[in-house]
């Protein structure tokens, strides 16, 4: 079986994705929170 990187049903891809998020710097999550809050403020207007 050939591993397809774009096959989201593959457990290997999800494992790599989880490890990627786990080892990513916390600033990445801070940036997401900042963007989400800013988007909510614009939507509230």
Tab-separated table of N, CA and C in Angstrom:
chain	number	residue	atom	x	y	z
A	1	UNK	N	0.843	-1.187	0.000
A	1	UNK	CA	0.000	0.000	0.000
A	1	UNK	C	0.885	1.246	0.000
A	2	UNK	N	0.642	2.117	-0.974
A	2	UNK	CA	1.425	3.351	-1.082
A	2	UNK	C	0.792	4.415	-0.194
A	3	UNK	N	1.630	5.061	0.605
A	3	UNK	CA	1.129	6.094	1.520
A	3	UNK	C	0.871	7.388	0.748
A	4	UNK	N	-0.366	7.862	0.829
A	4	UNK	CA	-0.738	9.107	0.156
A	4	UNK	C	-0.790	10.232	1.184
A	5	UNK	N	0.090	11.234	1.079
A	5	UNK	CA	0.126	12.330	2.059
A	5	UNK	C	-1.193	13.083	2.159
A	6	UNK	N	-2.007	13.044	1.098
A	6	UNK	CA	-3.252	13.807	1.088
A	6	UNK	C	-4.442	12.951	1.515
A	7	UNK	N	-4.174	11.693	1.914
A	7	UNK	CA	-5.262	10.817	2.354
A	7	UNK	C	-5.503	11.046	3.836
A	8	UNK	N	-6.562	11.797	4.163
A	8	UNK	CA	-6.818	12.176	5.549
A	8	UNK	C	-7.370	11.010	6.365
A	9	UNK	N	-7.662	9.879	5.706
A	9	UNK	CA	-8.154	8.720	6.451
A	9	UNK	C	-6.999	7.903	6.983
A	10	UNK	N	-5.779	8.278	6.617
A	10	UNK	CA	-4.618	7.533	7.070
A	10	UNK	C	-4.238	7.938	8.490
A	11	UNK	N	-3.990	6.949	9.339
A	11	UNK	CA	-3.624	7.250	10.722
A	11	UNK	C	-2.263	7.907	10.817
A	12	UNK	N	-1.362	7.583	9.866
A	12	UNK	CA	-0.018	8.160	9.913
A	12	UNK	C	-0.071	9.675	9.746
A	13	UNK	N	-0.936	10.153	8.859
A	13	UNK	CA	-1.015	11.593	8.620
A	13	UNK	C	-1.495	12.315	9.875
A	14	UNK	N	-2.521	11.741	10.537
A	14	UNK	CA	-3.032	12.382	11.748
A	14	UNK	C	-1.981	12.375	12.842
A	15	UNK	N	-1.191	11.271	12.915
A	15	UNK	CA	-0.131	11.191	13.928
A	15	UNK	C	0.917	12.272	13.675
A	16	UNK	N	1.296	12.447	12.420
A	16	UNK	CA	2.274	13.484	12.074
A	16	UNK	C	1.699	14.867	12.368
A	17	UNK	N	0.390	15.042	12.092
A	17	UNK	CA	-0.259	16.332	12.315
A	17	UNK	C	-0.286	16.675	13.806
A	18	UNK	N	-0.612	15.656	14.640
A	18	UNK	CA	-0.662	15.885	16.087
A	18	UNK	C	0.731	16.200	16.617
A	19	UNK	N	1.729	15.446	16.158
A	19	UNK	CA	3.099	15.709	16.608
A	19	UNK	C	3.549	17.095	16.159
A	20	UNK	N	3.140	17.497	14.944
A	20	UNK	CA	3.508	18.822	14.435
A	20	UNK	C	2.939	19.918	15.325
A	21	UNK	N	1.655	19.775	15.714
A	21	UNK	CA	1.046	20.786	16.568
A	21	UNK	C	1.641	20.753	17.973
A	22	UNK	N	1.986	19.533	18.429
A	22	UNK	CA	2.496	19.385	19.795
A	22	UNK	C	3.860	20.036	19.936
A	23	UNK	N	4.690	19.901	18.919
A	23	UNK	CA	6.052	20.430	19.015
A	23	UNK	C	6.179	21.840	18.452
A	24	UNK	N	5.057	22.375	17.922
A	24	UNK	CA	5.124	23.723	17.358
A	24	UNK	C	5.230	24.741	18.489
A	25	UNK	N	5.941	25.834	18.282
A	25	UNK	CA	6.071	26.861	19.330
A	25	UNK	C	4.713	27.401	19.767
A	26	UNK	N	4.552	27.713	21.041
A	26	UNK	CA	3.279	28.240	21.568
A	26	UNK	C	2.844	29.528	20.886
A	27	UNK	N	3.778	30.257	20.302
A	27	UNK	CA	3.405	31.502	19.632
A	27	UNK	C	2.435	31.237	18.486
A	28	UNK	N	2.495	30.035	17.917
A	28	UNK	CA	1.585	29.686	16.831
A	28	UNK	C	0.137	29.712	17.324
A	29	UNK	N	-0.098	29.178	18.532
A	29	UNK	CA	-1.451	29.169	19.090
A	29	UNK	C	-1.859	30.578	19.513
A	30	UNK	N	-0.907	31.348	20.010
A	30	UNK	CA	-1.207	32.725	20.408
A	30	UNK	C	-1.651	33.532	19.187
A	31	UNK	N	-0.986	33.294	18.061
A	31	UNK	CA	-1.346	33.994	16.834
A	31	UNK	C	-2.754	33.627	16.393
A	32	UNK	N	-3.097	32.343	16.525
A	32	UNK	CA	-4.443	31.901	16.136
A	32	UNK	C	-5.495	32.561	17.017
A	33	UNK	N	-5.236	32.596	18.333
A	33	UNK	CA	-6.201	33.213	19.252
A	33	UNK	C	-6.369	34.687	18.915
A	34	UNK	N	-5.281	35.364	18.605
A	34	UNK	CA	-5.336	36.790	18.273
A	34	UNK	C	-6.164	37.023	17.012
A	35	UNK	N	-5.945	36.184	16.009
A	35	UNK	CA	-6.684	36.330	14.741
A	35	UNK	C	-8.161	36.031	14.945
A	36	UNK	N	-8.467	35.011	15.742
A	36	UNK	CA	-9.872	34.659	15.981
A	36	UNK	C	-10.589	35.781	16.721
A	37	UNK	N	-9.953	36.339	17.738
A	37	UNK	CA	-10.579	37.437	18.481
A	37	UNK	C	-10.796	38.645	17.582
A	38	UNK	N	-9.809	38.937	16.736
A	38	UNK	CA	-9.939	40.086	15.842
A	38	UNK	C	-11.060	39.848	14.837
A	39	UNK	N	-11.194	38.582	14.376
A	39	UNK	CA	-12.244	38.261	13.415
A	39	UNK	C	-13.621	38.395	14.062
A	40	UNK	N	-13.724	37.980	15.341
A	40	UNK	CA	-15.003	38.090	16.041
A	40	UNK	C	-15.377	39.554	16.253
A	41	UNK	N	-14.375	40.397	16.512
A	41	UNK	CA	-14.660	41.816	16.707
A	41	UNK	C	-15.177	42.445	15.420
A	42	UNK	N	-14.581	42.065	14.285
A	42	UNK	CA	-15.027	42.605	13.008
A	42	UNK	C	-16.430	42.099	12.671
A	43	UNK	N	-16.726	40.841	13.048
A	43	UNK	CA	-18.044	40.281	12.746
A	43	UNK	C	-19.115	40.931	13.618
A	44	UNK	N	-18.739	41.371	14.823
A	44	UNK	CA	-19.706	41.960	15.747
A	44	UNK	C	-20.140	43.345	15.295
A	45	UNK	N	-19.317	43.994	14.515
A	45	UNK	CA	-19.644	45.346	14.064
A	45	UNK	C	-20.772	45.325	13.038
